[in-house]
Structure formats: C-alpha cells, structure tokens
C-alpha cells in the first residue's frame, strides 16, 4: 500500500500589493493548513516577513505558521544550513500527508528563496509552483515604461557584479534591469554616467508597495555617495525604444 | 471647469491559465464597461484572441468589446497603422469620460501589445498598468527549474536574432531564455549543440495552458528540421546553478 504524502507548493505572492497575488495563490492560501515563509531573525530590526505581510489578508484561521528565520548576512553557509533544517521540518509534515505552502515575495524561482528548499524535497514529494508577479514587471508597470518589444533583448543583473561584467551587459542589450542596488548605488551612477546611459536610466524603490518611489535616474534625490535600499532597482532603456 | 476624462488601463492577463490573473486584474475586469484586446484578423485560421479567451471567465454582462484586429505579418507598418487607428477609437471613449481596459496576454510591457497604444494616449489621459505573470515565470514554474539566484544574471532574447548575437548572450549569462522559437528551432538546436549547451536546455510550449508540454531539449519530439509553435520557449540554464 502506498502511503499518502502531502504536496509542496511554492507560491509567488508578488511584489508587495496584496492585490497582485494571483487568483490561484489566493485559493491555495485560503485552503492552507501549514504555511512557511522566509523571515528575518527575531533579533534583527526588520523582524516581519515581507512574504507573510503581503499574503496575510488571505490567511485562514487556525493555520500552522513556520517562519524560516534567516540571518541577513552575505555568506552562504548559514543560510544553507537553515534551509536544510527547514526542509527537514517540512518533510515531517509532508510525510504525514499534509500539504505545505511556502510563500515567496515576487516569483518563487526568480531570485526567490523557494529554490533553496526545492532540491531537498522534490525527489520525494509532489511539487507545484505558482508563479508570481516579479519586481521587474511591477517596476516597469509603475514607470509606465516598456521592458522589451519585438526583437529586443533584456538582461537582468544584480548590482554586486563587477564593473567589467556590468559594462559588457549594458553595452549588449536594449534594456538592462540592475537589481539589489543597496550600497552599490554610487558605483552604478558613476558607471552609467561614464557610459552615457544616465539619461536613459530609471530608479524604482518598493514597486507596488506603500512608500513606492520612482524617478529618472538623473533626478535621484540620493546624495552621490549615499546607498539605496537593497530592493531598489535601476532600469536602463536605450534610446530608440519608443514602442512605435 | 475641467472635463472628466476616462482612465486607460493596461491589464496583464497572464500566460494562459485563467487562475493566473491577479486579484486586481479580476476586480477591474469585473467592473469594466469597455474592454479592448489584440486579436488575429477574422480571415485567419486562429481567429480567437488569446487575451480575451484567458480573461473571458471574468467578463461582466453588457460590456462593449473592441478587438484590435492585427494581421500576422512580420512588417511593422500595417500594425503601426492599426494601433494608431485603435488609439483614435479608444480616445473617443476616454474623452467621453469612460474608462477603457486593454487586455494583454502575459505582462503588458514585456513583449506586450499595450506598449504600441500607450504612446498615442499617455500624454492626454490617466494611465494605470497592472503587471501580469509572464511566460518566462510560467515556464520556469512548469519546469520546476530556477531562473536565477544570488548574483547570477539572466538574459531574454527573441529567437530571430542573428547567431552571432545569440552566441554572445549564451556565453555571457547564467540563464538565457530564448523566446518566439517557431521556425528558428532547427537553427537554435544546431547552435546550442555547437556550444555544448544542448544538455542544459529545456523546451516549453504553452506554459500553464491546456496542451502544455515541456521536456529537456535533448528529448524534443520535433524532427531536427521541424518548426515549433511561435510562442514556444527554450530555457538554457548553465551547470552549477543548483540553488544550493
């Protein structure tokens, strides 16, 4: 006799606005018994999980919540250990026949945390992934600026990449989205100015969230030496991309 | 006295599954009076609008529908003329104080048709864009394969680009999504095979729709000379991207 095991769901909850969850995500959350999500360590200042905050309006009563507490550090080793331990906990629920939802801000597989749990569990349990609206699409919607059309190409790069790599990508594509800006803002502004792309850059913070802010990169209110939030984005869209 | 004018909405309806619309898109559609969408010319075999088909379950009664009939040709000139004429029709509604929704499969600004209407109307009317789940995120969710993590970079390129450009992009990024495969399938298979990336490629057709199909590129059931559907996608994910 085959034992019934639970199903693991990776659920994208979108960029911040609770109305930007999909109908499917809302249906699954409303029927959930066990909901996991990444959250900062309790000792850190921002102790709320963004994914939980976005999806909480749809939480049913009497669920088990499992916050996966991650320290905000650059090193991979502690996070790897925490995800391995979290996977072991979720494995218990799944083995007991219970479905588990893992919420992820944005899309689960686009710089999302779900991909760190997936390899520990996908061989043994049924998995379903519900895609989410990414910050990329949310930023473009807020700016009312096309990402790409026709035969244009798009690159998405994290700001910590070295200058030489960022320069090559900026030279090669029609549109480039630079994510995870944070302390790299001064370096990126210099680099884009050097390449003549400053007039073609847009800056977006907290797309679709309360406190959303965006402007042409040249009008940025940050001092030239100042850092931006980690989740800020710069969109560079080369001239000629007018969609006409 | 300022005359009240309507608001123009660009609404992403996602990749195909009607459950992958956002809560916001459903709310706006359910309250709509005038809904526009791109559709093939009536004389063509596929005469149904994909965007309409996806969103139709949420249509209220007694709406005005405005299909923007586009010939399926490569040349830009006829489409430009049709969008200019469509914008003139929508302008009448907007000027009369009526809101207009334009539905777009996937995301409105990611190879979406909304960007061709936008420049004709955005100077004169309030605009709001609701981002949608793109085929990129839907394909990755179906494959249960991460797009990008940590400091990795992603490129999105249309298959019609020349070999030299596709090769440069494939060499430079951790993950590359090649869209609009169609008749370019044989050329892409040769190119990826030449570069040693065939074992790292995945093929996806109709992600999230009825008739969805995906497989490792090496197992593709198409003959080596055969074309794929236009909306098929190849995702190349370089080794070492295990998310751990």
JSON list of C-alpha atoms in Angstrom, two decimals, chain A residues 17 19-24 26-27 58 76 80 107 109-111 115-116 118-120 122 127-134 137-138 140-141 144-158 160-161 169 173 180 242-244, chain B residues 17 19-24 26-27 58 76 80 107 109-111 115-116 118-120 122 127-134 137-138 140-141 144-158 160-161 169 173 180 242-244:
[
{"chain": "A", "resi": 17, "resn": "UNK", "atom": "CA", "xyz": [0.48, 44.94, -3.24]},
{"chain": "A", "resi": 19, "resn": "UNK", "atom": "CA", "xyz": [-3.99, 42.68, -4.97]},
{"chain": "A", "resi": 20, "resn": "UNK", "atom": "CA", "xyz": [-1.08, 41.45, -7.10]},
{"chain": "A", "resi": 21, "resn": "UNK", "atom": "CA", "xyz": [-1.39, 37.87, -5.89]},
{"chain": "A", "resi": 22, "resn": "UNK", "atom": "CA", "xyz": [-2.89, 35.53, -8.48]},
{"chain": "A", "resi": 23, "resn": "UNK", "atom": "CA", "xyz": [-6.35, 34.02, -8.09]},
{"chain": "A", "resi": 24, "resn": "UNK", "atom": "CA", "xyz": [-4.63, 30.62, -7.77]},
{"chain": "A", "resi": 26, "resn": "UNK", "atom": "CA", "xyz": [-5.29, 33.21, -3.06]},
{"chain": "A", "resi": 27, "resn": "UNK", "atom": "CA", "xyz": [-7.30, 29.99, -3.48]},
{"chain": "A", "resi": 58, "resn": "UNK", "atom": "CA", "xyz": [-5.83, 35.87, 2.73]},
{"chain": "A", "resi": 76, "resn": "UNK", "atom": "CA", "xyz": [26.02, 31.35, 2.08]},
{"chain": "A", "resi": 80, "resn": "UNK", "atom": "CA", "xyz": [22.31, 26.70, 3.51]},
{"chain": "A", "resi": 107, "resn": "UNK", "atom": "CA", "xyz": [8.24, 34.87, -8.09]},
{"chain": "A", "resi": 109, "resn": "UNK", "atom": "CA", "xyz": [12.19, 30.93, -8.93]},
{"chain": "A", "resi": 110, "resn": "UNK", "atom": "CA", "xyz": [13.32, 34.46, -9.88]},
{"chain": "A", "resi": 111, "resn": "UNK", "atom": "CA", "xyz": [15.87, 35.22, -7.15]},
{"chain": "A", "resi": 115, "resn": "UNK", "atom": "CA", "xyz": [14.74, 27.27, -4.87]},
{"chain": "A", "resi": 116, "resn": "UNK", "atom": "CA", "xyz": [16.85, 26.59, -1.77]},
{"chain": "A", "resi": 118, "resn": "UNK", "atom": "CA", "xyz": [13.25, 22.60, -3.58]},
{"chain": "A", "resi": 119, "resn": "UNK", "atom": "CA", "xyz": [16.33, 20.37, -4.08]},
{"chain": "A", "resi": 120, "resn": "UNK", "atom": "CA", "xyz": [15.89, 18.87, -0.59]},
{"chain": "A", "resi": 122, "resn": "UNK", "atom": "CA", "xyz": [11.49, 17.48, -4.92]},
{"chain": "A", "resi": 127, "resn": "UNK", "atom": "CA", "xyz": [5.60, 19.77, -6.03]},
{"chain": "A", "resi": 128, "resn": "UNK", "atom": "CA", "xyz": [3.59, 22.57, -7.61]},
{"chain": "A", "resi": 129, "resn": "UNK", "atom": "CA", "xyz": [4.90, 26.06, -8.22]},
{"chain": "A", "resi": 130, "resn": "UNK", "atom": "CA", "xyz": [2.58, 29.04, -8.67]},
{"chain": "A", "resi": 131, "resn": "UNK", "atom": "CA", "xyz": [4.42, 31.85, -10.48]},
{"chain": "A", "resi": 132, "resn": "UNK", "atom": "CA", "xyz": [4.21, 35.37, -9.07]},
{"chain": "A", "resi": 133, "resn": "UNK", "atom": "CA", "xyz": [4.49, 38.93, -10.37]},
{"chain": "A", "resi": 134, "resn": "UNK", "atom": "CA", "xyz": [8.19, 39.83, -10.16]},
{"chain": "A", "resi": 137, "resn": "UNK", "atom": "CA", "xyz": [7.26, 43.66, -14.15]},
{"chain": "A", "resi": 138, "resn": "UNK", "atom": "CA", "xyz": [6.00, 45.73, -11.20]},
{"chain": "A", "resi": 140, "resn": "UNK", "atom": "CA", "xyz": [8.03, 48.59, -15.45]},
{"chain": "A", "resi": 141, "resn": "UNK", "atom": "CA", "xyz": [4.28, 48.96, -14.74]},
{"chain": "A", "resi": 144, "resn": "UNK", "atom": "CA", "xyz": [4.82, 53.01, -17.49]},
{"chain": "A", "resi": 145, "resn": "UNK", "atom": "CA", "xyz": [7.94, 52.21, -19.47]},
{"chain": "A", "resi": 146, "resn": "UNK", "atom": "CA", "xyz": [8.18, 49.15, -21.75]},
{"chain": "A", "resi": 147, "resn": "UNK", "atom": "CA", "xyz": [10.70, 46.46, -20.82]},
{"chain": "A", "resi": 148, "resn": "UNK", "atom": "CA", "xyz": [11.19, 44.97, -24.30]},
{"chain": "A", "resi": 149, "resn": "UNK", "atom": "CA", "xyz": [9.35, 44.74, -27.59]},
{"chain": "A", "resi": 150, "resn": "UNK", "atom": "CA", "xyz": [9.73, 42.96, -30.93]},
{"chain": "A", "resi": 151, "resn": "UNK", "atom": "CA", "xyz": [13.27, 41.58, -31.33]},
{"chain": "A", "resi": 152, "resn": "UNK", "atom": "CA", "xyz": [14.83, 43.49, -28.46]},
{"chain": "A", "resi": 153, "resn": "UNK", "atom": "CA", "xyz": [16.80, 41.77, -25.73]},
{"chain": "A", "resi": 154, "resn": "UNK", "atom": "CA", "xyz": [16.63, 42.17, -21.98]},
{"chain": "A", "resi": 155, "resn": "UNK", "atom": "CA", "xyz": [19.23, 41.41, -19.32]},
{"chain": "A", "resi": 156, "resn": "UNK", "atom": "CA", "xyz": [18.72, 41.19, -15.57]},
{"chain": "A", "resi": 157, "resn": "UNK", "atom": "CA", "xyz": [21.83, 41.57, -13.44]},
{"chain": "A", "resi": 158, "resn": "UNK", "atom": "CA", "xyz": [22.45, 42.01, -9.71]},
{"chain": "A", "resi": 160, "resn": "UNK", "atom": "CA", "xyz": [27.16, 43.39, -6.88]},
{"chain": "A", "resi": 161, "resn": "UNK", "atom": "CA", "xyz": [28.60, 42.05, -10.19]},
{"chain": "A", "resi": 169, "resn": "UNK", "atom": "CA", "xyz": [25.86, 43.63, -20.31]},
{"chain": "A", "resi": 173, "resn": "UNK", "atom": "CA", "xyz": [21.24, 44.66, -24.50]},
{"chain": "A", "resi": 180, "resn": "UNK", "atom": "CA", "xyz": [19.76, 44.62, -5.45]},
{"chain": "A", "resi": 242, "resn": "UNK", "atom": "CA", "xyz": [9.71, 54.03, -28.17]},
{"chain": "A", "resi": 243, "resn": "UNK", "atom": "CA", "xyz": [7.41, 51.13, -28.95]},
{"chain": "A", "resi": 244, "resn": "UNK", "atom": "CA", "xyz": [6.22, 52.72, -32.17]},
{"chain": "B", "resi": 17, "resn": "UNK", "atom": "CA", "xyz": [-4.43, 29.72, -17.04]},
{"chain": "B", "resi": 19, "resn": "UNK", "atom": "CA", "xyz": [-6.33, 31.36, -12.38]},
{"chain": "B", "resi": 20, "resn": "UNK", "atom": "CA", "xyz": [-3.06, 33.19, -13.10]},
{"chain": "B", "resi": 21, "resn": "UNK", "atom": "CA", "xyz": [-4.73, 36.59, -13.39]},
{"chain": "B", "resi": 22, "resn": "UNK", "atom": "CA", "xyz": [-4.10, 38.83, -10.41]},
{"chain": "B", "resi": 23, "resn": "UNK", "atom": "CA", "xyz": [-6.83, 39.76, -7.93]},
{"chain": "B", "resi": 24, "resn": "UNK", "atom": "CA", "xyz": [-6.50, 43.34, -9.21]},
{"chain": "B", "resi": 26, "resn": "UNK", "atom": "CA", "xyz": [-10.08, 40.35, -11.97]},
{"chain": "B", "resi": 27, "resn": "UNK", "atom": "CA", "xyz": [-11.54, 43.24, -9.94]},
{"chain": "B", "resi": 58, "resn": "UNK", "atom": "CA", "xyz": [-14.36, 37.23, -15.53]},
{"chain": "B", "resi": 76, "resn": "UNK", "atom": "CA", "xyz": [5.76, 46.78, -38.78]},
{"chain": "B", "resi": 80, "resn": "UNK", "atom": "CA", "xyz": [1.56, 50.67, -36.58]},
{"chain": "B", "resi": 107, "resn": "UNK", "atom": "CA", "xyz": [2.62, 41.20, -18.99]},
{"chain": "B", "resi": 109, "resn": "UNK", "atom": "CA", "xyz": [5.14, 45.76, -21.15]},
{"chain": "B", "resi": 110, "resn": "UNK", "atom": "CA", "xyz": [7.14, 42.52, -21.65]},
{"chain": "B", "resi": 111, "resn": "UNK", "atom": "CA", "xyz": [6.80, 41.98, -25.42]},
{"chain": "B", "resi": 115, "resn": "UNK", "atom": "CA", "xyz": [3.15, 49.48, -25.45]},
{"chain": "B", "resi": 116, "resn": "UNK", "atom": "CA", "xyz": [2.04, 50.26, -29.01]},
{"chain": "B", "resi": 118, "resn": "UNK", "atom": "CA", "xyz": [0.49, 53.76, -24.82]},
{"chain": "B", "resi": 119, "resn": "UNK", "atom": "CA", "xyz": [2.48, 56.49, -26.66]},
{"chain": "B", "resi": 120, "resn": "UNK", "atom": "CA", "xyz": [-0.66, 57.65, -28.50]},
{"chain": "B", "resi": 122, "resn": "UNK", "atom": "CA", "xyz": [-0.42, 58.62, -22.25]},
{"chain": "B", "resi": 127, "resn": "UNK", "atom": "CA", "xyz": [-2.99, 55.53, -17.25]},
{"chain": "B", "resi": 128, "resn": "UNK", "atom": "CA", "xyz": [-2.65, 52.56, -14.91]},
{"chain": "B", "resi": 129, "resn": "UNK", "atom": "CA", "xyz": [-0.80, 49.37, -15.75]},
{"chain": "B", "resi": 130, "resn": "UNK", "atom": "CA", "xyz": [-1.48, 46.10, -13.94]},
{"chain": "B", "resi": 131, "resn": "UNK", "atom": "CA", "xyz": [1.50, 43.76, -14.34]},
{"chain": "B", "resi": 132, "resn": "UNK", "atom": "CA", "xyz": [0.85, 40.15, -15.34]},
{"chain": "B", "resi": 133, "resn": "UNK", "atom": "CA", "xyz": [2.57, 36.78, -14.98]},
{"chain": "B", "resi": 134, "resn": "UNK", "atom": "CA", "xyz": [4.91, 36.47, -17.97]},
{"chain": "B", "resi": 137, "resn": "UNK", "atom": "CA", "xyz": [7.94, 32.83, -14.95]},
{"chain": "B", "resi": 138, "resn": "UNK", "atom": "CA", "xyz": [5.23, 30.37, -16.06]},
{"chain": "B", "resi": 140, "resn": "UNK", "atom": "CA", "xyz": [10.18, 28.18, -15.03]},
{"chain": "B", "resi": 141, "resn": "UNK", "atom": "CA", "xyz": [7.31, 27.18, -12.69]},
{"chain": "B", "resi": 144, "resn": "UNK", "atom": "CA", "xyz": [10.35, 23.46, -11.59]},
{"chain": "B", "resi": 145, "resn": "UNK", "atom": "CA", "xyz": [13.71, 24.91, -12.60]},
{"chain": "B", "resi": 146, "resn": "UNK", "atom": "CA", "xyz": [15.11, 28.12, -11.06]},
{"chain": "B", "resi": 147, "resn": "UNK", "atom": "CA", "xyz": [15.59, 31.08, -13.39]},
{"chain": "B", "resi": 148, "resn": "UNK", "atom": "CA", "xyz": [18.29, 32.88, -11.40]},
{"chain": "B", "resi": 149, "resn": "UNK", "atom": "CA", "xyz": [19.56, 33.05, -7.85]},
{"chain": "B", "resi": 150, "resn": "UNK", "atom": "CA", "xyz": [22.06, 35.12, -5.83]},
{"chain": "B", "resi": 151, "resn": "UNK", "atom": "CA", "xyz": [24.41, 37.05, -8.14]},
{"chain": "B", "resi": 152, "resn": "UNK", "atom": "CA", "xyz": [23.53, 35.22, -11.32]},
{"chain": "B", "resi": 153, "resn": "UNK", "atom": "CA", "xyz": [22.45, 37.03, -14.47]},
{"chain": "B", "resi": 154, "resn": "UNK", "atom": "CA", "xyz": [19.56, 36.33, -16.82]},
{"chain": "B", "resi": 155, "resn": "UNK", "atom": "CA", "xyz": [19.09, 37.30, -20.46]},
{"chain": "B", "resi": 156, "resn": "UNK", "atom": "CA", "xyz": [15.90, 37.16, -22.51]},
{"chain": "B", "resi": 157, "resn": "UNK", "atom": "CA", "xyz": [16.33, 37.12, -26.28]},
{"chain": "B", "resi": 158, "resn": "UNK", "atom": "CA", "xyz": [13.99, 36.51, -29.21]},
{"chain": "B", "resi": 160, "resn": "UNK", "atom": "CA", "xyz": [15.06, 35.69, -34.69]},
{"chain": "B", "resi": 161, "resn": "UNK", "atom": "CA", "xyz": [18.26, 37.46, -33.53]},
{"chain": "B", "resi": 169, "resn": "UNK", "atom": "CA", "xyz": [24.40, 36.21, -24.99]},
{"chain": "B", "resi": 173, "resn": "UNK", "atom": "CA", "xyz": [24.80, 34.78, -18.85]},
{"chain": "B", "resi": 180, "resn": "UNK", "atom": "CA", "xyz": [9.47, 33.21, -30.13]},
{"chain": "B", "resi": 242, "resn": "UNK", "atom": "CA", "xyz": [21.68, 24.08, -8.37]},
{"chain": "B", "resi": 243, "resn": "UNK", "atom": "CA", "xyz": [20.38, 26.66, -5.93]},
{"chain": "B", "resi": 244, "resn": "UNK", "atom": "CA", "xyz": [22.33, 25.14, -3.07]}
]
